[in-house]
């Protein structure tokens, strides 16, 4: 897998017979007290290696568009105008990359939190993807499709177990962060890319200390177990990760580092 080109809001990667487009929706600042130890208590102190922005953790918010040249799938949709003003750049990122929203028919959602699913609806209240045919999401996260998201409910495809959503993307349930949290295993002619949603929130800490969890993990123990399993899988040859909250553009490889793990980005961060 290799970086091809990029812009202010996007980065393009070649992945065998597929193209992977990282789309920057923006960022969100969160207090360090969101980080939890194995007892569920806030961490006593942060290592100096964890950067802060005015005392907060700055989490990138990324989505990913994957195409084989004929078919495509957009994984996660950002926040639109439903959360903080520092997010909502997904549509600008698509335009910058030359992707028409009318061409998007399939969307896969990693979980039901607003910074992943609210971008299905544009700021003016219209459907962001006018030709949308299918929205894949874990069956246990389907309750989000009310209110703002009600207009697309009739196209929701619930995921209940491991299932192929097309010839090269397999949905893998990974409950923990939410009951329906789902990782999408993208298989090209040269390897696997795990688009893993919110498996990690703070990459500067949780690869070195994967036992550290996140306050908003619905089941912290289950989320910790899922993270351990995925990290180990990612050390296999020709495996890569794409993370919603890895530093944009958020595409990397994972290696072992002593008893922990290390992250190597395939492209420089988008500022």
Coordinates of C-alpha atoms in Angstrom, one line a residue, residues 54-246:
X54 CA -5.0 23.9 25.2
X55 CA -5.2 21.1 27.7
X56 CA -7.3 18.8 25.5
X57 CA -6.8 15.7 23.4
X58 CA -7.2 16.6 19.8
X59 CA -8.9 13.7 17.9
X60 CA -8.8 13.7 14.1
X61 CA -12.1 12.6 12.5
X62 CA -11.6 10.6 9.3
X63 CA -13.8 8.7 6.8
X64 CA -12.6 6.5 4.0
X65 CA -13.8 6.0 0.4
X66 CA -12.7 2.8 -1.3
X67 CA -13.1 2.0 -5.0
X68 CA -12.2 -0.8 -7.5
X69 CA -12.8 1.6 -10.4
X70 CA -16.4 0.4 -10.9
X71 CA -17.9 0.0 -7.5
X72 CA -17.2 2.0 -4.3
X73 CA -18.1 2.2 -0.6
X74 CA -17.9 5.1 1.7
X75 CA -17.0 4.0 5.3
X76 CA -18.3 6.5 7.8
X77 CA -19.7 10.0 7.0
X78 CA -18.4 12.5 9.5
X79 CA -20.6 14.8 11.6
X80 CA -22.1 17.2 9.0
X81 CA -23.4 20.2 11.0
X82 CA -24.7 18.1 13.9
X83 CA -21.8 18.4 16.4
X84 CA -18.9 20.9 16.7
X85 CA -17.9 23.5 14.2
X86 CA -14.5 21.9 13.8
X87 CA -16.1 19.0 11.9
X88 CA -18.2 18.7 8.8
X89 CA -15.6 18.9 6.1
X90 CA -16.4 15.5 4.5
X91 CA -18.3 17.0 1.6
X92 CA -15.5 19.5 0.9
X93 CA -13.0 16.6 1.1
X94 CA -15.0 14.6 -1.5
X95 CA -15.1 17.5 -3.9
X96 CA -11.4 18.2 -3.4
X97 CA -10.7 14.6 -4.4
X98 CA -13.0 14.7 -7.4
X99 CA -15.7 12.5 -6.0
X100 CA -19.3 13.4 -6.8
X101 CA -21.8 12.8 -4.0
X102 CA -24.3 11.6 -6.6
X103 CA -22.0 8.7 -7.4
X104 CA -22.1 7.2 -3.8
X105 CA -24.6 4.4 -3.5
X106 CA -23.1 2.4 -0.7
X107 CA -22.2 3.6 2.8
X108 CA -20.9 1.4 5.6
X109 CA -21.0 2.8 9.2
X110 CA -18.6 1.6 11.9
X111 CA -21.0 2.6 14.7
X112 CA -23.8 4.9 15.6
X113 CA -22.0 7.9 17.1
X114 CA -22.7 11.3 15.6
X115 CA -19.2 11.9 14.2
X116 CA -19.6 8.7 12.0
X117 CA -23.2 8.7 11.0
X118 CA -24.6 12.2 10.9
X119 CA -23.0 13.0 7.6
X120 CA -25.7 11.0 5.9
X121 CA -27.7 14.2 6.1
X122 CA -26.3 17.5 4.7
X123 CA -26.5 20.8 6.7
X124 CA -29.6 21.9 4.7
X125 CA -31.5 18.8 5.9
X126 CA -31.3 17.0 2.5
X127 CA -29.8 13.6 2.0
X128 CA -26.1 14.0 1.5
X129 CA -26.0 11.2 -1.1
X130 CA -29.0 11.5 -3.4
X131 CA -28.5 8.1 -5.1
X132 CA -27.9 6.2 -1.8
X133 CA -29.1 2.6 -2.0
X134 CA -27.6 0.8 1.0
X135 CA -26.4 1.8 4.5
X136 CA -24.6 -1.0 6.4
X137 CA -24.4 -0.8 10.2
X138 CA -24.3 -3.3 13.1
X139 CA -27.8 -4.5 13.9
X140 CA -27.4 -3.4 17.5
X141 CA -26.7 0.2 16.5
X142 CA -29.7 0.6 14.2
X143 CA -31.7 2.6 16.8
X144 CA -29.8 5.7 15.6
X145 CA -32.0 6.0 12.5
X146 CA -34.7 8.2 13.9
X147 CA -35.1 12.0 13.9
X148 CA -32.4 13.5 11.7
X149 CA -31.5 10.2 10.2
X150 CA -35.1 8.8 9.6
X151 CA -35.0 9.6 5.9
X152 CA -32.5 6.9 5.1
X153 CA -33.9 4.2 7.5
X154 CA -35.5 2.4 4.6
X155 CA -32.1 1.6 3.1
X156 CA -30.4 0.4 6.2
X157 CA -28.8 -3.1 5.9
X158 CA -28.3 -4.5 9.5
X159 CA -25.1 -6.5 10.1
X160 CA -25.7 -9.5 12.3
X161 CA -22.5 -11.6 12.1
X162 CA -19.5 -11.6 9.7
X163 CA -20.8 -10.8 6.2
X164 CA -19.4 -9.7 2.9
X165 CA -20.9 -6.4 1.8
X166 CA -19.3 -6.7 -1.7
X167 CA -16.5 -8.8 -3.3
X168 CA -13.7 -7.0 -1.4
X169 CA -15.2 -5.7 1.9
X170 CA -16.2 -7.9 4.8
X171 CA -18.0 -6.5 7.8
X172 CA -16.7 -8.0 11.1
X173 CA -18.7 -7.3 14.3
X174 CA -16.4 -6.0 17.1
X175 CA -18.7 -5.0 19.9
X176 CA -17.3 -3.0 22.8
X177 CA -17.2 0.7 21.9
X178 CA -20.8 0.3 21.0
X179 CA -22.9 -2.9 20.8
X180 CA -22.9 -2.8 17.0
X181 CA -19.4 -1.5 16.5
X182 CA -18.1 -3.0 13.2
X183 CA -14.7 -3.3 11.5
X184 CA -14.6 -3.4 7.8
X185 CA -11.9 -5.8 6.4
X186 CA -10.9 -4.5 2.9
X187 CA -9.1 -7.1 0.9
X188 CA -7.1 -6.2 -2.2
X189 CA -4.8 -8.1 -4.5
X190 CA -1.9 -7.2 -2.1
X191 CA -3.3 -7.4 1.4
X192 CA -5.9 -6.4 4.0
X193 CA -6.9 -3.0 5.3
X194 CA -8.9 -2.9 8.5
X195 CA -11.1 0.1 8.7
X196 CA -11.5 -0.1 12.5
X197 CA -13.7 2.9 13.5
X198 CA -13.2 3.8 17.2
X199 CA -10.9 0.9 18.2
X200 CA -8.3 3.6 19.2
X201 CA -9.0 7.2 20.2
X202 CA -5.6 8.4 21.2
X203 CA -2.9 6.9 19.0
X204 CA 0.0 8.6 20.8
X205 CA -1.0 6.5 23.9
X206 CA -3.1 3.4 23.1
X207 CA -0.6 1.6 20.9
X208 CA 2.1 1.8 23.6
X209 CA -0.5 1.1 26.3
X210 CA -3.4 -0.7 24.7
X211 CA -5.0 -1.5 28.0
X212 CA -6.0 2.2 28.3
X213 CA -9.7 2.6 27.4
X214 CA -12.0 5.4 26.7
X215 CA -14.8 6.7 28.9
X216 CA -17.3 6.5 26.0
X217 CA -16.6 2.9 25.3
X218 CA -20.0 1.3 26.1
X219 CA -18.2 -1.8 27.5
X220 CA -14.6 -0.9 28.3
X221 CA -13.5 -4.5 29.0
X222 CA -15.0 -5.7 25.7
X223 CA -13.5 -2.8 23.8
X224 CA -10.1 -3.6 25.3
X225 CA -10.3 -7.2 24.2
X226 CA -11.4 -6.2 20.7
X227 CA -8.4 -3.8 20.5
X228 CA -6.0 -6.5 21.6
X229 CA -7.3 -8.9 19.0
X230 CA -7.1 -6.4 16.2
X231 CA -3.7 -5.1 17.1
X232 CA -2.3 -8.6 17.0
X233 CA -4.0 -9.3 13.6
X234 CA -2.5 -6.1 12.2
X235 CA 1.1 -7.3 12.9
X236 CA 0.6 -10.0 10.2
X237 CA 2.3 -9.4 6.8
X238 CA 0.5 -7.1 4.3
X239 CA -2.0 -5.8 6.9
X240 CA -2.8 -2.1 7.3
X241 CA -5.1 0.0 9.4
X242 CA -7.4 3.0 8.7
X243 CA -8.7 4.7 11.8
X244 CA -11.3 7.3 12.4
X245 CA -9.3 8.9 15.1
X246 CA -5.7 8.2 14.0

